[in-house]
Short mmCIF file of C-alpha atoms in Angstrom, two decimals:
data_model
loop_
_atom_site.label_atom_id
_atom_site.label_comp_id
_atom_site.label_asym_id
_atom_site.label_seq_id
_atom_site.Cartn_x
_atom_site.Cartn_y
_atom_site.Cartn_z
CA MET M 1 37.43 12.62 15.69
CA SER M 2 39.69 9.56 16.04
CA ARG M 3 41.44 7.82 13.18
CA ASN M 4 39.24 4.76 13.60
CA GLU M 5 36.11 6.92 13.36
CA GLU M 6 37.41 8.48 10.13
CA ILE M 7 38.13 5.07 8.66
CA GLY M 8 34.67 3.90 9.67
CA ILE M 9 33.05 6.87 7.93
CA LEU M 10 35.06 6.32 4.75
CA LYS M 11 34.19 2.60 4.78
CA GLU M 12 30.44 3.21 5.12
CA ILE M 13 30.45 5.83 2.38
CA ALA M 14 32.54 3.62 0.09
CA GLU M 15 30.03 0.79 0.50
CA LEU M 16 27.19 3.13 -0.38
CA LEU M 17 28.99 4.52 -3.42
CA ASN M 18 29.96 1.08 -4.72
CA GLU M 19 26.32 -0.01 -4.80
CA GLY M 20 25.00 2.97 -6.77
CA THR M 21 24.36 3.10 -10.51
CA ASP M 22 22.28 6.29 -10.71
CA SER M 23 24.23 9.49 -10.03
CA LYS M 24 21.24 11.41 -8.63
CA ALA M 25 20.38 8.71 -6.11
CA VAL M 26 24.05 8.17 -5.24
CA LEU M 27 24.69 11.85 -4.52
CA ALA M 28 21.55 12.23 -2.41
CA GLY M 29 22.36 9.08 -0.43
CA VAL M 30 26.02 9.84 0.20
CA LEU M 31 25.27 13.40 1.28
CA ARG M 32 22.71 12.19 3.77
CA LYS M 33 25.10 9.53 5.06
CA LEU M 34 28.01 11.99 5.36
CA LEU M 35 26.00 14.47 7.43
CA HIS M 36 24.70 11.71 9.68
CA LEU M 37 28.16 10.23 10.32
CA THR M 38 29.94 13.54 10.89
CA GLY M 39 27.19 15.29 12.86
CA LEU M 40 27.01 18.13 10.35
CA GLN M 41 23.54 19.43 9.60
CA SER M 42 23.31 20.93 6.09
CA GLY M 43 24.87 20.07 2.77
CA TRP M 44 24.51 20.45 -0.98
CA ILE M 45 26.29 19.24 -4.08
CA PHE M 46 26.78 21.25 -7.25
CA LEU M 47 27.60 19.43 -10.48
CA ILE M 48 29.39 21.79 -12.86
CA ASP M 49 29.69 21.14 -16.59
CA GLU M 50 32.48 22.04 -19.01
CA ASN M 51 30.92 25.45 -19.63
CA GLY M 52 31.03 26.33 -15.93
CA THR M 53 27.26 26.04 -15.51
CA HIS M 54 26.29 24.59 -12.14
CA ARG M 55 23.19 22.67 -11.12
CA LEU M 56 22.01 21.60 -7.71
CA ALA M 57 22.37 17.80 -7.81
CA ALA M 58 21.68 17.00 -4.14
CA LYS M 59 20.70 18.85 -0.96
CA GLU M 60 20.03 18.00 2.65
CA ALA M 61 18.45 20.17 5.38
CA LEU M 62 18.88 23.49 3.60
CA PRO M 63 17.65 26.53 5.55
CA GLU M 64 14.15 27.46 4.45
CA PRO M 65 15.15 30.69 2.63
CA LEU M 66 17.58 28.71 0.44
CA SER M 67 15.03 26.04 -0.45
CA GLN M 68 12.22 28.48 -1.32
CA ASN M 69 10.78 28.51 -4.86
CA ASP M 70 12.29 25.16 -5.75
CA ASN M 71 15.77 26.10 -4.46
CA GLN M 72 15.91 29.21 -6.64
CA ARG M 73 18.70 30.88 -4.65
CA MET M 74 20.85 27.76 -5.03
CA CYS M 75 20.18 27.30 -8.74
CA GLN M 76 20.60 30.88 -9.97
CA GLY M 77 23.40 33.38 -9.76
CA ASP M 78 27.03 32.89 -8.91
CA CYS M 79 28.97 32.49 -5.67
CA TRP M 80 32.52 32.43 -4.39
CA CYS M 81 33.02 28.67 -4.48
CA VAL M 82 31.62 28.19 -8.01
CA SER M 83 33.63 31.14 -9.31
CA ARG M 84 36.84 29.83 -7.75
CA TYR M 85 36.14 26.36 -9.09
CA ASN M 86 35.58 27.65 -12.63
CA SER M 87 38.75 29.75 -12.50
CA GLY M 88 40.77 26.68 -11.49
CA LYS M 89 41.73 28.13 -8.11
CA LEU M 90 39.74 25.71 -5.96
CA ASN M 91 41.70 22.47 -5.82
CA LYS M 92 41.29 21.30 -2.24
CA ALA M 93 38.92 21.48 0.72
CA VAL M 94 38.68 24.99 2.15
CA ASN M 95 36.73 27.00 4.71
CA ILE M 96 34.30 29.48 3.22
CA ILE M 97 34.42 32.60 5.36
CA GLU M 98 31.47 34.27 3.66
CA CYS M 99 28.90 32.31 1.66
CA GLN M 100 27.41 34.70 -0.85
CA ARG M 101 24.09 32.85 -1.05
CA ILE M 102 23.65 32.81 2.74
CA GLU M 103 24.88 36.39 2.98
CA ASN M 104 22.27 37.52 0.45
CA VAL M 105 19.53 35.95 2.58
CA ILE M 106 20.76 37.87 5.61
CA LEU M 107 21.22 41.18 3.74
CA GLU M 108 17.78 40.95 2.15
CA ASN M 109 16.21 39.87 5.44
CA ALA M 110 14.67 37.03 3.45
CA GLY M 111 14.35 34.62 6.36
CA ASP M 112 16.09 32.71 9.12
CA THR M 113 19.16 30.68 8.13
CA GLY M 114 18.96 28.75 11.40
CA GLY M 115 22.42 29.89 12.43
CA LEU M 116 24.09 28.63 9.25
CA THR M 117 26.58 31.32 8.19
CA HIS M 118 29.63 29.37 6.95
CA HIS M 119 30.36 26.16 5.09
CA ALA M 120 33.27 24.13 3.79
CA THR M 121 33.60 23.41 0.10
CA VAL M 122 35.45 20.57 -1.60
CA PRO M 123 35.95 19.90 -5.33
CA LEU M 124 34.73 16.54 -6.63
CA ARG M 125 37.29 14.97 -8.91
CA ALA M 126 38.77 11.72 -10.15
CA GLY M 127 42.31 12.17 -11.41
CA ASN M 128 42.31 15.19 -13.70
CA GLU M 129 38.56 15.03 -14.33
CA ARG M 130 36.40 17.39 -12.27
CA PHE M 131 32.69 17.07 -11.59
CA GLY M 132 31.60 19.82 -9.18
CA LEU M 133 31.55 20.76 -5.49
CA LEU M 134 30.57 19.26 -2.15
CA ASN M 135 29.45 21.85 0.43
CA VAL M 136 28.68 21.14 4.10
CA GLY M 137 28.02 23.20 7.20
CA SER M 138 26.25 23.44 10.54
CA PRO M 139 24.58 26.22 12.55
CA ASN M 140 27.11 28.42 14.37
CA LYS M 141 30.06 26.44 12.96
CA THR M 142 32.48 29.03 11.57
CA HIS M 143 35.58 26.93 11.04
CA PHE M 144 36.62 23.43 10.01
CA GLN M 145 39.73 21.83 11.48
CA LYS M 146 42.46 20.38 9.24
CA ASP M 147 41.43 16.82 10.03
CA GLU M 148 37.82 17.63 9.16
CA LEU M 149 38.87 19.11 5.82
CA ALA M 150 41.11 16.10 5.14
CA LEU M 151 38.16 13.77 5.76
CA LEU M 152 35.94 15.83 3.45
CA GLU M 153 38.64 15.67 0.75
CA ALA M 154 38.77 11.89 1.05
CA VAL M 155 34.99 11.64 0.80
CA ALA M 156 34.95 14.04 -2.17
CA PHE M 157 37.53 11.89 -3.95
CA GLN M 158 35.37 8.82 -3.32
CA ILE M 159 32.36 10.63 -4.77
CA GLY M 160 34.36 11.76 -7.81
CA THR M 161 35.58 8.23 -8.43
CA ALA M 162 32.01 6.91 -8.15
CA LEU M 163 30.75 9.54 -10.62
CA LYS M 164 33.52 8.52 -13.01
CA ARG M 165 32.55 4.86 -12.63
CA ILE M 166 28.87 5.62 -13.26
CA LYS M 167 29.80 7.68 -16.31
CA LEU M 168 31.90 4.83 -17.73
CA THR M 169 29.15 2.32 -16.94
CA GLN M 170 26.59 4.42 -18.79
CA ARG M 171 28.97 4.68 -21.74
CA GLU M 172 29.36 0.90 -21.75
CA GLN M 173 25.57 0.52 -21.67
CA GLU M 174 25.23 2.89 -24.61
CA THR M 175 27.84 0.89 -26.50
CA ALA M 176 25.96 -2.32 -25.73
CA LEU M 177 22.72 -0.71 -26.88
CA ILE M 178 24.35 0.35 -30.14
CA SER M 179 25.62 -3.20 -30.64
CA GLU M 180 22.15 -4.60 -30.01
CA ARG M 181 20.63 -2.12 -32.44
CA ASN M 182 23.11 -3.23 -35.08
CA ARG M 183 22.16 -6.86 -34.49
CA LEU M 184 18.47 -6.00 -34.83
CA ALA M 185 19.20 -4.08 -38.00
CA ARG M 186 20.97 -7.09 -39.50
CA ASP M 187 18.14 -9.40 -38.46
CA LEU M 188 15.54 -7.07 -39.94
CA HIS M 189 17.49 -6.84 -43.15
CA ASP M 190 17.90 -10.61 -43.44
CA SER M 191 14.34 -11.63 -42.55
CA VAL M 192 11.77 -8.87 -43.07
CA ASN M 193 13.37 -7.52 -46.22
CA GLN M 194 13.33 -11.00 -47.78
CA LEU M 195 9.67 -11.43 -46.91
CA LEU M 196 8.76 -8.07 -48.40
CA PHE M 197 10.75 -8.83 -51.54
CA SER M 198 9.00 -12.20 -51.86
CA LEU M 199 5.64 -10.48 -51.40
CA SER M 200 6.48 -8.04 -54.17
CA LEU M 201 7.45 -10.85 -56.56
CA THR M 202 4.33 -12.84 -55.66
CA ALA M 203 2.10 -9.81 -56.33
CA ARG M 204 3.81 -9.25 -59.65
CA ALA M 205 3.30 -12.91 -60.63
CA GLY M 206 -0.35 -12.78 -59.54
CA ARG M 207 -0.94 -9.70 -61.68
CA GLU M 208 0.49 -11.45 -64.75
CA MET M 209 -1.56 -14.62 -64.18
CA THR M 210 -4.97 -12.95 -64.47
CA ASP M 211 -6.81 -11.00 -67.15
CA ASN M 212 -9.25 -9.49 -64.66
CA GLU M 213 -8.46 -5.77 -64.55
CA GLU M 214 -9.69 -5.29 -60.98
CA VAL M 215 -7.60 -8.20 -59.72
CA GLN M 216 -4.59 -6.84 -61.62
CA GLN M 217 -5.04 -3.45 -59.94
CA THR M 218 -5.24 -5.15 -56.55
CA PHE M 219 -1.99 -7.04 -57.16
CA SER M 220 -0.33 -3.84 -58.42
CA TYR M 221 -1.41 -2.06 -55.25
CA ILE M 222 0.03 -4.88 -53.13
CA GLN M 223 3.29 -4.70 -55.08
CA ASP M 224 3.52 -0.93 -54.59
CA LEU M 225 2.87 -1.32 -50.85
CA ALA M 226 5.61 -3.94 -50.59
CA GLN M 227 8.06 -1.65 -52.40
CA ASP M 228 7.17 1.25 -50.10
CA ALA M 229 7.62 -1.01 -47.07
CA LEU M 230 11.05 -2.04 -48.36
CA GLY M 231 12.01 1.62 -48.60
CA GLU M 232 10.73 2.30 -45.09
CA MET M 233 12.66 -0.71 -43.78
CA ARG M 234 15.90 0.49 -45.35
CA ALA M 235 15.38 3.92 -43.79
CA LEU M 236 14.64 2.33 -40.41
CA ILE M 237 17.83 0.26 -40.59
CA TRP M 238 19.84 3.41 -41.31
CA GLN M 239 18.35 5.05 -38.25
CA LEU M 240 19.05 2.03 -36.03
CA LYS M 241 22.67 1.92 -37.06
CA PRO M 242 24.88 4.59 -35.48
CA GLN M 243 27.38 4.07 -38.29
CA GLY M 244 27.38 6.38 -41.26
CA LEU M 245 29.33 9.27 -39.79
CA GLU M 246 32.76 7.85 -40.58
CA ASN M 247 33.16 10.26 -43.49
CA GLY M 248 31.42 13.21 -41.85
CA ILE M 249 27.90 14.51 -41.45
CA VAL M 250 27.59 15.88 -45.02
CA SER M 251 28.60 12.57 -46.57
CA ALA M 252 26.25 10.68 -44.22
CA LEU M 253 23.22 12.85 -45.03
CA SER M 254 24.02 12.80 -48.75
CA SER M 255 24.11 8.99 -48.70
CA TYR M 256 20.88 8.86 -46.69
CA ALA M 257 19.15 11.20 -49.16
CA GLU M 258 20.33 9.05 -52.05
CA MET M 259 18.97 5.96 -50.33
CA LEU M 260 15.58 7.72 -50.02
CA GLY M 261 15.64 8.61 -53.72
CA LEU M 262 16.25 12.31 -53.14
CA THR M 263 18.63 14.62 -54.97
CA ILE M 264 20.53 16.79 -52.48
CA ASP M 265 22.69 19.89 -52.94
CA THR M 266 25.13 20.45 -50.08
CA ILE M 267 27.12 23.49 -49.03
CA LEU M 268 29.56 23.31 -46.11
CA THR M 269 31.30 26.44 -44.84
CA GLY M 270 33.54 27.21 -41.89
CA ILE M 271 35.25 24.53 -39.81
CA SER M 272 34.60 21.00 -41.03
CA SER M 273 34.92 19.15 -37.68
CA PHE M 274 32.17 18.82 -35.07
CA PRO M 275 31.97 17.60 -31.46
CA GLU M 276 30.72 14.01 -31.45
CA LYS M 277 27.48 14.70 -29.56
CA ILE M 278 26.55 17.62 -31.83
CA GLU M 279 27.37 15.65 -34.98
CA GLU M 280 25.12 12.78 -33.89
CA THR M 281 22.31 15.24 -33.13
CA LEU M 282 22.70 16.83 -36.58
CA TRP M 283 22.62 13.36 -38.09
CA ARG M 284 19.38 12.39 -36.34
CA ILE M 285 17.68 15.70 -37.13
CA GLY M 286 18.86 15.51 -40.74
CA GLN M 287 17.45 12.00 -41.08
CA GLU M 288 14.08 13.16 -39.78
CA ALA M 289 14.01 16.21 -42.05
CA LEU M 290 14.95 14.25 -45.17
CA GLY M 291 12.40 11.59 -44.31
CA ASN M 292 9.70 14.27 -44.04
CA CYS M 293 10.76 15.66 -47.41
CA LYS M 294 10.44 12.22 -49.00
CA LYS M 295 7.01 11.59 -47.49
CA HIS M 296 5.31 14.97 -47.63
CA SER M 297 7.00 17.57 -49.83
CA GLN M 298 6.02 16.12 -53.23
CA THR M 299 9.50 16.92 -54.51
CA THR M 300 12.72 14.94 -54.80
CA HIS M 301 15.10 17.89 -54.55
CA VAL M 302 16.44 19.24 -51.26
CA SER M 303 19.23 21.61 -50.19
CA LEU M 304 21.53 21.23 -47.19
CA PHE M 305 23.52 24.18 -45.82
CA LEU M 306 25.95 23.60 -42.95
CA HIS M 307 28.06 26.30 -41.32
CA ARG M 308 30.42 25.78 -38.39
CA SER M 309 31.94 28.78 -36.64
CA SER M 310 34.17 28.77 -33.58
CA ASP M 311 31.21 28.92 -31.19
CA SER M 312 28.19 27.45 -33.01
CA VAL M 313 26.95 25.28 -35.84
CA THR M 314 23.98 26.10 -38.10
CA MET M 315 22.23 23.52 -40.28
CA THR M 316 19.52 24.38 -42.79
CA ILE M 317 17.52 21.83 -44.78
CA GLN M 318 15.21 23.30 -47.40
CA ASP M 319 12.95 22.03 -50.16
CA GLN M 320 10.78 23.73 -52.77
CA GLY M 321 7.88 21.33 -52.35
CA CYS M 322 4.21 21.76 -51.52
CA GLY M 323 4.77 23.29 -48.07
CA PHE M 324 2.03 23.80 -45.48
CA TYR M 325 0.44 26.51 -43.34
CA TYR M 326 2.65 27.34 -40.37
CA GLY M 327 3.25 30.34 -38.13
CA GLU M 328 5.58 30.94 -35.20
CA SER M 329 2.62 30.87 -32.82
CA PHE M 330 1.42 27.50 -34.14
CA GLU M 331 2.08 24.20 -32.42
CA LEU M 332 4.40 21.95 -34.39
CA PRO M 333 2.11 19.69 -36.42
CA SER M 334 3.96 16.37 -36.19
CA PHE M 335 5.86 14.22 -33.75
CA GLY M 336 8.87 14.26 -36.06
CA LEU M 337 9.15 18.06 -35.95
CA LYS M 338 8.66 18.06 -32.18
CA ASN M 339 11.40 15.47 -31.88
CA MET M 340 13.78 17.62 -33.95
CA LYS M 341 13.03 20.62 -31.76
CA ALA M 342 13.57 18.58 -28.58
CA ARG M 343 16.93 17.23 -29.82
CA THR M 344 18.05 20.77 -30.64
CA GLU M 345 16.98 22.28 -27.34
CA ALA M 346 18.61 19.41 -25.42
CA LEU M 347 21.92 20.94 -26.56
CA ASN M 348 20.74 24.49 -25.76
CA GLY M 349 20.13 25.17 -29.45
CA THR M 350 17.36 26.98 -31.31
CA PHE M 351 14.96 25.42 -33.80
CA HIS M 352 13.11 27.36 -36.53
CA ILE M 353 10.77 26.20 -39.26
CA LYS M 354 9.31 28.25 -42.10
CA SER M 355 6.73 26.89 -44.51
CA GLU M 356 3.97 28.15 -46.78
CA PRO M 357 1.72 26.29 -49.21
CA GLY M 358 3.42 26.12 -52.60
CA LYS M 359 6.66 27.66 -51.30
CA GLY M 360 8.33 24.68 -49.68
CA THR M 361 9.67 24.15 -46.18
CA LYS M 362 12.83 25.41 -44.50
CA ILE M 363 14.17 23.96 -41.25
CA GLN M 364 17.06 25.70 -39.51
CA ILE M 365 18.76 24.76 -36.26
CA GLN M 366 21.61 26.46 -34.46
CA ILE M 367 23.56 24.76 -31.68
CA PRO M 368 26.22 26.48 -29.54
CA ILE M 369 29.64 24.83 -29.21
#
């Protein structure tokens, strides 16, 4: 391949990467483009997280045995390139002499690989940040020349830079969303809260202006509804604002409970610091749990236990309220509880709830670190 051809390939791929804003679509498109421009036939991209867990992010023209059962052979198990990547020994484009996944297909006589026996693998990175692996190959191709590997390295660096850009863009969008939420919270506080407060005062005045007992009860009911709505609005504003964690999760949940009119006992053991993503998840789950306590438990007292070890964090929120019938085989009875469970499992955690009539409710989540 001539130098001009290499430059042409890099230019076309750069144009494609610069246009993308969704990592899944970008990876699928660039892999397809790379194979078309180089004449290679098959390729796949693994994204690998900080824990060394890989996922198949893009694929093109995989042999049928590798794509069976929703790409099960590609998604499960380990292989040479992923192992080397995780051990820090894979830092440049290399020839893979024996692909363990392809070799397993051949050894198990699981199907025809179409002549694909080898592939090249290249780490995806931008500076010191690593994202995963680019793998490409063709039937009966058992070796990649130095210039081919150099081209793949250049493409892999482009992909890594694009993934970094997309990551930063998404972070900027999240920051903008947080800013917009704060603006909405301020607007709600300034407008809706004033209207509700005025409604409460008007209902109180109406009650005092009449001697009719039924009318007085109606105005009292309106006043109580306005007060409840004010409380709900304050809670909503707390949830819209990402602030509150400046002094830690325990302080944030204690302040939130106080705002709801709850008395909370807190116990914190182990390490007092938490990864940002986990702390925000604990904050959201804690808000939901305390809100449920306020609305449904018929008690104003709640306990919070938080334990952080070196590899996990456990949070327990418990009340001694009215409770409800619940068993492990039951479906969670509310959207709020389902949302708590989903937030926990999104971080590979476990969610447990225990409740009985008259014996209160206990919610416990554990999230690995």
